[in-house]
Coordinates of C-alpha atoms in Angstrom, one line a residue:
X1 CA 66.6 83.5 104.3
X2 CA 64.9 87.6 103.8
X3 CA 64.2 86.9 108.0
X4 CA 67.8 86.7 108.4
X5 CA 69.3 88.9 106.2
X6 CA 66.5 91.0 107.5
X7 CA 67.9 91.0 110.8
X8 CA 71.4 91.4 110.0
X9 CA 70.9 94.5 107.8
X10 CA 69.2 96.2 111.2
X11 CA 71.7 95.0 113.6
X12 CA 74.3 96.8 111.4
X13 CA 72.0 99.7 111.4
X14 CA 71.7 99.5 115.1
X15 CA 75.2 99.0 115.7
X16 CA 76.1 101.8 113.4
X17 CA 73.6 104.0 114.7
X18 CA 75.2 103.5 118.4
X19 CA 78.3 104.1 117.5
X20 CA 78.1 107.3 115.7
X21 CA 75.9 108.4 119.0
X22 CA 79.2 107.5 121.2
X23 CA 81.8 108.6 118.6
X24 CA 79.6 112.3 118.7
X25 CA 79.8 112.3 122.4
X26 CA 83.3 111.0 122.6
X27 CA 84.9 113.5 120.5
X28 CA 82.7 116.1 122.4
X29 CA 84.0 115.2 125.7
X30 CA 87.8 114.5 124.3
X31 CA 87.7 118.1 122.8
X32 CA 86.3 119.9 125.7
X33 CA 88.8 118.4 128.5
X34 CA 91.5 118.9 126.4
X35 CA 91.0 122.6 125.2
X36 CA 89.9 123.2 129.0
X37 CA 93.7 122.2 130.2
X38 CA 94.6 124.0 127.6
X39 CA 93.4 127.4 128.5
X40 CA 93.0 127.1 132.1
X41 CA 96.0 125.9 133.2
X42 CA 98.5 127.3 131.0
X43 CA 101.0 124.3 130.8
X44 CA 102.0 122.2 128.0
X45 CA 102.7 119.8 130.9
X46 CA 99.3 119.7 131.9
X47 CA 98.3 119.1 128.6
X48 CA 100.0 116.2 128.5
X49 CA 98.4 114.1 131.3
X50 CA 95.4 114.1 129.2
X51 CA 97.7 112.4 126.1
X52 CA 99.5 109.8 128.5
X53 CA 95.9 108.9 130.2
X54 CA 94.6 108.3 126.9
X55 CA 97.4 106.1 125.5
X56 CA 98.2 104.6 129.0
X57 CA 94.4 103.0 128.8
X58 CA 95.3 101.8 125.0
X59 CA 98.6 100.3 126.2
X60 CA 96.6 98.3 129.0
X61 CA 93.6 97.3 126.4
X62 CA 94.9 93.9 126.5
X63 CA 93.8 93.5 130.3
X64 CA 90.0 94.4 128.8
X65 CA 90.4 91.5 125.9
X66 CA 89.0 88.6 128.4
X67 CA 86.1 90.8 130.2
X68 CA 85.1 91.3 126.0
X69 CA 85.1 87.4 125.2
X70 CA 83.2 86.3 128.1
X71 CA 80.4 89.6 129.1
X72 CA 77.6 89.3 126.8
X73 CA 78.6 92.4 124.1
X74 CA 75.3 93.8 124.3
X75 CA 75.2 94.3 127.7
X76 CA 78.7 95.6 127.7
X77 CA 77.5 98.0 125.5
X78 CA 74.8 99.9 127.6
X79 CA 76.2 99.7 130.7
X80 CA 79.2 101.4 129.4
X81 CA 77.4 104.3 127.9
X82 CA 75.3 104.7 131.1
X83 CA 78.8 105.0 132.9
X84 CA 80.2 107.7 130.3
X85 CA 76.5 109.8 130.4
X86 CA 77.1 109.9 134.1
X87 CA 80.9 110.8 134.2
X88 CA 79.7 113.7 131.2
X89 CA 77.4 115.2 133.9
X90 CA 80.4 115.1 137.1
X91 CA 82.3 116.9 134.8
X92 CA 80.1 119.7 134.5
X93 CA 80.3 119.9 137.7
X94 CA 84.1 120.0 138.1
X95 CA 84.3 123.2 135.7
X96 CA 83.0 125.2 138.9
X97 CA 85.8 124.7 140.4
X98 CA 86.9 128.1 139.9
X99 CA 89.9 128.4 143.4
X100 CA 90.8 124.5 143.4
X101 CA 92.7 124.3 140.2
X102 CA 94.7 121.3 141.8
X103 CA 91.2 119.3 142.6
X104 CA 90.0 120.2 139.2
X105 CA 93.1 118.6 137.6
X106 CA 93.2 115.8 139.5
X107 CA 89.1 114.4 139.4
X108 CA 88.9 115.5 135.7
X109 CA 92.3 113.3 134.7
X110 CA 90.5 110.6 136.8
X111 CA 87.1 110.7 134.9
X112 CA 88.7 110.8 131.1
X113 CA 90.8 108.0 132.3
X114 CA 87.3 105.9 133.3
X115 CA 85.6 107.2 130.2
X116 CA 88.5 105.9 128.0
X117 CA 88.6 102.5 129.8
X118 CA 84.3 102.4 128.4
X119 CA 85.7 103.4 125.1
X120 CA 88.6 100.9 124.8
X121 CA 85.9 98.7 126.0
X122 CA 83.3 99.4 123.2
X123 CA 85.8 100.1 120.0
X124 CA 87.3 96.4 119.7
X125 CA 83.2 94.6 121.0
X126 CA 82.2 96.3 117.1
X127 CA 85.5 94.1 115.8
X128 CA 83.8 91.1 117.4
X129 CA 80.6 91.4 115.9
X130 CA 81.1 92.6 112.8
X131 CA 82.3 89.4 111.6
X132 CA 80.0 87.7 113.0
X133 CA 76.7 89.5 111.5
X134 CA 78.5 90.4 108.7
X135 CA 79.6 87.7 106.1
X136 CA 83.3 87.3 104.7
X137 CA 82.8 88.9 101.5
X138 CA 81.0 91.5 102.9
X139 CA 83.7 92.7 105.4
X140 CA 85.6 95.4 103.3
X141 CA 82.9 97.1 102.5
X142 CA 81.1 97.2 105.8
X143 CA 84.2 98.0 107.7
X144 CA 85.0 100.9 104.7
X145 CA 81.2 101.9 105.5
X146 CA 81.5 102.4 109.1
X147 CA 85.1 104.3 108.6
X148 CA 83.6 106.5 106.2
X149 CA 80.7 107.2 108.1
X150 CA 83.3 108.3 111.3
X151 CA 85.2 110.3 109.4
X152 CA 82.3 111.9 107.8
X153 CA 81.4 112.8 111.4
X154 CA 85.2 113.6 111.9
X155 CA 84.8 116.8 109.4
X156 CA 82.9 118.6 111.5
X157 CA 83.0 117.2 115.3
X158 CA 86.3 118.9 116.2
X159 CA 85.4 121.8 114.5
X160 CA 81.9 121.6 116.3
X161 CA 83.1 121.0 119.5
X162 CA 85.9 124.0 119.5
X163 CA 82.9 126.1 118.4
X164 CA 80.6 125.5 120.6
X165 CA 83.3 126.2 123.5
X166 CA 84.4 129.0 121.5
X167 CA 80.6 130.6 121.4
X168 CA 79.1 129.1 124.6
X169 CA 81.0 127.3 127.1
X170 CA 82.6 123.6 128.2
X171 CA 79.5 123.0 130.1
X172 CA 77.3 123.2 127.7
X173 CA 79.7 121.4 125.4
X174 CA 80.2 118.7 127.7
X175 CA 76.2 118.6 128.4
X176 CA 75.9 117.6 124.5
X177 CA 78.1 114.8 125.0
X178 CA 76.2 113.7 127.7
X179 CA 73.2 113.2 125.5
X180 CA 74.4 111.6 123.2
X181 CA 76.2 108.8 125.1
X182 CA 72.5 108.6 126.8
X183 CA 71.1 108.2 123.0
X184 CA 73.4 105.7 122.3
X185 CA 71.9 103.4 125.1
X186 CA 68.4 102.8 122.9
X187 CA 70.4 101.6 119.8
X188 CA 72.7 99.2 121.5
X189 CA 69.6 98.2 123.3
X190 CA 67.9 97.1 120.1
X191 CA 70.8 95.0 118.8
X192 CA 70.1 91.1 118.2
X193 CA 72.5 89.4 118.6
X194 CA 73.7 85.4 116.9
X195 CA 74.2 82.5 119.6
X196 CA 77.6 82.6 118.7
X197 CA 77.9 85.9 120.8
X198 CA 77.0 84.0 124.2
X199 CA 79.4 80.8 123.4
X200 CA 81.6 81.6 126.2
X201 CA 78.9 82.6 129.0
X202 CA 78.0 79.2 130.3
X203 CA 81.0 79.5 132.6
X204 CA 80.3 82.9 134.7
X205 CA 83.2 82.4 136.8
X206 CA 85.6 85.1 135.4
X207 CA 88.2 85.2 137.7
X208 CA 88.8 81.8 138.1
X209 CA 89.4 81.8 133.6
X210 CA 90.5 85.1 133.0
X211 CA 94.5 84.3 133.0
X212 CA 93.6 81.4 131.1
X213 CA 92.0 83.6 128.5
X214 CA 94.5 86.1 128.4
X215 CA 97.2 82.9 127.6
X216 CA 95.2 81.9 125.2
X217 CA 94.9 85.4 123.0
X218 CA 98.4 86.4 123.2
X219 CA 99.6 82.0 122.0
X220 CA 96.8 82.6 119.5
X221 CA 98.5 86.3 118.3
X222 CA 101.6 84.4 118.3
X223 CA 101.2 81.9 116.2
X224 CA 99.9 84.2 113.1
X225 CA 103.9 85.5 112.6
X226 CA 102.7 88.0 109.9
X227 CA 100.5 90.2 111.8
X228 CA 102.4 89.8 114.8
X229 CA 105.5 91.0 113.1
X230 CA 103.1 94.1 111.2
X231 CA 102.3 95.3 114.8
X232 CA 105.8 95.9 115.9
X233 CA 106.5 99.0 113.3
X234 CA 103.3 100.8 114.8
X235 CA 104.7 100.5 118.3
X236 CA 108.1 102.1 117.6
X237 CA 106.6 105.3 115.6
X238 CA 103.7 106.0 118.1
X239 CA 106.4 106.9 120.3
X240 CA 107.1 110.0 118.6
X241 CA 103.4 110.4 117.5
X242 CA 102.9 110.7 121.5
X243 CA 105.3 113.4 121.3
X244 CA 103.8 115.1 118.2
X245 CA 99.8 115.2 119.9
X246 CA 101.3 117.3 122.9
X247 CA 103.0 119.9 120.7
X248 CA 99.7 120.1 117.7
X249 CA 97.4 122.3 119.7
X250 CA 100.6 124.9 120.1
X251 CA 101.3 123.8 116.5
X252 CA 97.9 125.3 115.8
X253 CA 97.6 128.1 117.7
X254 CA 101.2 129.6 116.3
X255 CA 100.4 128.9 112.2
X256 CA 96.5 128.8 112.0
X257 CA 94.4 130.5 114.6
X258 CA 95.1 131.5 118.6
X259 CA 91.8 129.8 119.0
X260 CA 90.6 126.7 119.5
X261 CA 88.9 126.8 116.2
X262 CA 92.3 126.2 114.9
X263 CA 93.3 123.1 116.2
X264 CA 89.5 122.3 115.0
X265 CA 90.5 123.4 111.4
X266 CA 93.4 121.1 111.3
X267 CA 91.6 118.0 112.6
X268 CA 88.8 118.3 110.2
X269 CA 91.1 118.4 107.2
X270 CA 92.9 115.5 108.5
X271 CA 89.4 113.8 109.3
X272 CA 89.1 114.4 105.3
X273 CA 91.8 112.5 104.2
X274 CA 90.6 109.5 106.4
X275 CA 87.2 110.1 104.9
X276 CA 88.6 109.7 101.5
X277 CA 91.2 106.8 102.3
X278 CA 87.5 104.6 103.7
X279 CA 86.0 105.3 100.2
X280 CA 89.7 104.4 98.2
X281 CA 89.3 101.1 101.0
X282 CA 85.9 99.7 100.0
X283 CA 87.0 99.6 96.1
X284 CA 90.4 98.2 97.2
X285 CA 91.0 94.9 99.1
X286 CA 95.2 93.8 99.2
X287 CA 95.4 90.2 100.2
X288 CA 97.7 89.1 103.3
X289 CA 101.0 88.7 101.2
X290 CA 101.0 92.3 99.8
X291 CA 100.3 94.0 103.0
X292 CA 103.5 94.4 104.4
X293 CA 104.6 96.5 101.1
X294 CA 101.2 98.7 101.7
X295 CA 102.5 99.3 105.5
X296 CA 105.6 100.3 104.3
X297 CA 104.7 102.4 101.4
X298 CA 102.0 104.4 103.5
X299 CA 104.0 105.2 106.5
X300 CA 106.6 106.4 104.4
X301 CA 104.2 108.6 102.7
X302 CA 102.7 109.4 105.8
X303 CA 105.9 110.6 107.5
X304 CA 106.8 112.6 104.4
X305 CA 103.6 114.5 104.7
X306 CA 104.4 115.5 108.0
X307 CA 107.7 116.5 107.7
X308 CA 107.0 118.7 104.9
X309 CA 103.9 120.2 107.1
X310 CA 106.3 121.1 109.6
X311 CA 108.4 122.8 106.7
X312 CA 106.1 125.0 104.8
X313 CA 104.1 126.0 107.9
X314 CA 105.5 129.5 108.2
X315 CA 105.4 129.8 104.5
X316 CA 101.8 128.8 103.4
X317 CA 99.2 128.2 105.4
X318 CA 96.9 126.1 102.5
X319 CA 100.3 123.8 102.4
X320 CA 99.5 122.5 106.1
X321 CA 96.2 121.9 105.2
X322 CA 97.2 119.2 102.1
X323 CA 100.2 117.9 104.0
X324 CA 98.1 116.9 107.2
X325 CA 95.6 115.3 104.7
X326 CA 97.7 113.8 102.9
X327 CA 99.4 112.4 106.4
X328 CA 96.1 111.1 107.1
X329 CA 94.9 109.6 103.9
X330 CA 98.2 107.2 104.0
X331 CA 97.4 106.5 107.6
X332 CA 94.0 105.5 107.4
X333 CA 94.2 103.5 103.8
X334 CA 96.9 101.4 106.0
X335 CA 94.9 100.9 109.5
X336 CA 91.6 99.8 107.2
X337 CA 93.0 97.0 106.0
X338 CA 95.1 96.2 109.2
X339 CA 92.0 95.7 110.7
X340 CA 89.8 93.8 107.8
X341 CA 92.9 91.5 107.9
X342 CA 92.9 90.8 112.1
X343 CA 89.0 89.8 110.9
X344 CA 89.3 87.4 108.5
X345 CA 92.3 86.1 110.1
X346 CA 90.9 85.2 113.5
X347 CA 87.7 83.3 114.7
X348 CA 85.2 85.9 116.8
X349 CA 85.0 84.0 120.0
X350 CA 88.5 85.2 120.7
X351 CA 88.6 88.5 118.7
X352 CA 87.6 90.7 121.7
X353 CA 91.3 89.2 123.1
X354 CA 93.5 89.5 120.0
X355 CA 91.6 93.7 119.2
X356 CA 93.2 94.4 122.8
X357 CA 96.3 92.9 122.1
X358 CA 97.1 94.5 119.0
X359 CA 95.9 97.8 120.6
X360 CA 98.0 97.5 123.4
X361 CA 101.5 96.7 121.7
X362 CA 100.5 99.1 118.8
X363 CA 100.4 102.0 121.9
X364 CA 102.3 100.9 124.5
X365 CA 105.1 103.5 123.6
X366 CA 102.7 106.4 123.1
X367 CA 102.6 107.0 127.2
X368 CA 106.5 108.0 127.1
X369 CA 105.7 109.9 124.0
X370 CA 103.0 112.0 125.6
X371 CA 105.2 112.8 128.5
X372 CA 108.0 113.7 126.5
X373 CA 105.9 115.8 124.5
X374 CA 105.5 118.0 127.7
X375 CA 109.3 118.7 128.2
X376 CA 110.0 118.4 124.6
X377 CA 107.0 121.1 123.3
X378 CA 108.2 123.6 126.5
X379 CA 112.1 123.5 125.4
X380 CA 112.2 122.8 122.0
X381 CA 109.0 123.8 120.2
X382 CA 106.0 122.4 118.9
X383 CA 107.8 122.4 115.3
X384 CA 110.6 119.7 116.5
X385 CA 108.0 117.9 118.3
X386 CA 106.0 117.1 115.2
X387 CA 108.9 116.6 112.8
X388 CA 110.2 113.8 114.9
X389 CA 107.0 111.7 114.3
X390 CA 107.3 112.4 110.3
X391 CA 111.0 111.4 110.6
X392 CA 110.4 108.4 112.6
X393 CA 107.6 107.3 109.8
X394 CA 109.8 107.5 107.0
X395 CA 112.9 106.0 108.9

């Protein structure tokens, strides 16, 4: 019995340990390829291929669900992190390119798109093994653990990252994240894993079972109505959050700093409020029937935060700060215990399949979003852009 618990408590330190390595080195590499379109290229348009890459990968997640069932997790793990330690390192590269702006454009939208296919890849593998290393009773306050130890990171990777390529440069940003993908390798390494992990490797034949897999996690989806039906609201309001991330960096740069420390500022505030929501979540657990109530009580809360930000921005600057924490706090209390519930509800063998599927009909609008964000931020403001998501929330 201590051998086991024993080697459950360091596989969630292991785990843990990985995945604050990649969540460092993935906010790193976010921030710098974003604030370099930014400030190279001039163009909200521009901006926004980074947005609709990002969410185009999330909408697609579903196509990953099968690969995650059937590849041994641990595995999936390092070679996906040697992948995104290489791709850090190319990029560095790329920011040479001083006279081939179009080149520059092109390979770097190309590599966040690979590096966001490694991160859709790892995000919903921790889903899978949680449960299964992890008992049942255990679940909301290991999964309140690891969201308060990412949002801890939250309050000061964005501001990190925009101050580092503020005060030194995106190389040298970038060459950060590069380490600590590499770092994250040794920790996923060390992970041991339960038989239960390997249950569907006997048959290596992937292609010949993968549409047979992918059947089987969307009939399985189906057939639990209430979550199905939960998923739905996310999907229509992400359409105008996809509209809203284009126009927050000129959202930023017109009410709180010119900067990039700016649009820093106003992510670590918001990283608060999710910081506090996991805290509020592991003394809190709402069972199945009062959920939908919570979803609609927090994204009407949510939205209201937002519109109100949008309202009081040219008025006072501290109001931004509480109304984009508050936006958050609402959020994350809500997504905490959407994802606790998608745990308990489903059996892990298949929960590699049913984390992709709810990813990719939760985002599947934000694509659109994002690239009407571009027109939308360069003809109507960055104000309109963000008031629409709040409105959509609380409609």
């Amino acid at each position: 019995m201590f051998k086991r618990f024993h080697c459950k408590n360091f596989n969630v330190l292991d785990l843990l340990t990985g995945r604050v390595a990649t969540n460092i080195a993935d906010s790193l590499f976010y921030m710098t390829i974003l604030w370099f379109f930014k400030s190279k290229f001039h163009s909200p348009t521009i901006v926004s291929l980074i947005f609709i890459a990002d969410s185009t990968i999330d909408t697609l997640a579903f196509a990953f669900g099968p690969v995650i069932d059937r590849i041994k997790i641990k595995q999936l793990l390092q070679k996906v992190n040697i992948a995104q330690t290489l791709l850090s390192l190319i990029c560095i590269w790329l920011f040479q390119f001083k006279n081939c702006q179009t080149i520059a454009i092109v390979a770097l939208t190309g590599i966040y798109v690979f590096s966001t296919i490694g991160s859709t890849l790892i995000y919903p593998a921790e889903s899978k093994i949680l449960p299964v290393i992890v008992t049942k009773n255990k679940l909301p306050k290991i999964n309140g653990l690891f969201q308060m130890t990412y949002q801890s990171l939250d309050l000061f990777l964005d501001a990190l990252a925009t101050l580092l390529i503020t005060l030194y440069s995106f190389s040298a940003t970038m060459a950060i994240s590069a380490l600590c993908f590499a770092l994250a390798i040794i920790f996923y390494r060390q992970l041991h894993l339960p038989k239960i992990e390997n249950t569907n490797h006997a048959d290596r034949n992937l292609l010949k079972n993968y549409l047979f897999d992918l059947k089987e996690g969307w009939q399985t989806l189906q057939h639990e109505e209430q979550i199905f039906a939960l998923i739905l609201p996310f999907a229509i309001t992400n359409l105008f959050y996809g509209i809203a991330a284009v126009g927050l960096p000129y959202f930023t740069s017109k009410y709180i700093s010119h900067t990039a420390f700016g649009y820093g500022s106003l992510e670590l505030i918001s990283s608060i409020g999710g910081l506090i929501a996991s805290i509020v979540i592991q003394r809190l657990h709402f069972k199945q029937k009062k959920l939908p109530n919570l979803v609609t009580l927090c994204l009407f809360l949510a939205g209201a935060s937002i519109i109100f930000e949008v309202l009081t921005a040219k008025y006072f600057l501290l109001l931004i700060l509480i109304f984009a924490f508050s936006s958050s706090f609402w959020i994350g209390l809500m997504n905490i215990n959407f994802e606790i519930l998608v745990q308990e509800s489903f059996a892990p063998k298949i929960l590699g399949r049913i984390a992709t599927i709810n990813s990719s009909i939760i985002n599947c609008m934000i694509p659109i979003g994002s690239a009407l964000g571009g027109i939308i931020v360069q003809h109507l403001g960055a104000n309109f852009a963000i008031m629409s998501q709040g409105m959509a929330e609380v409609m």
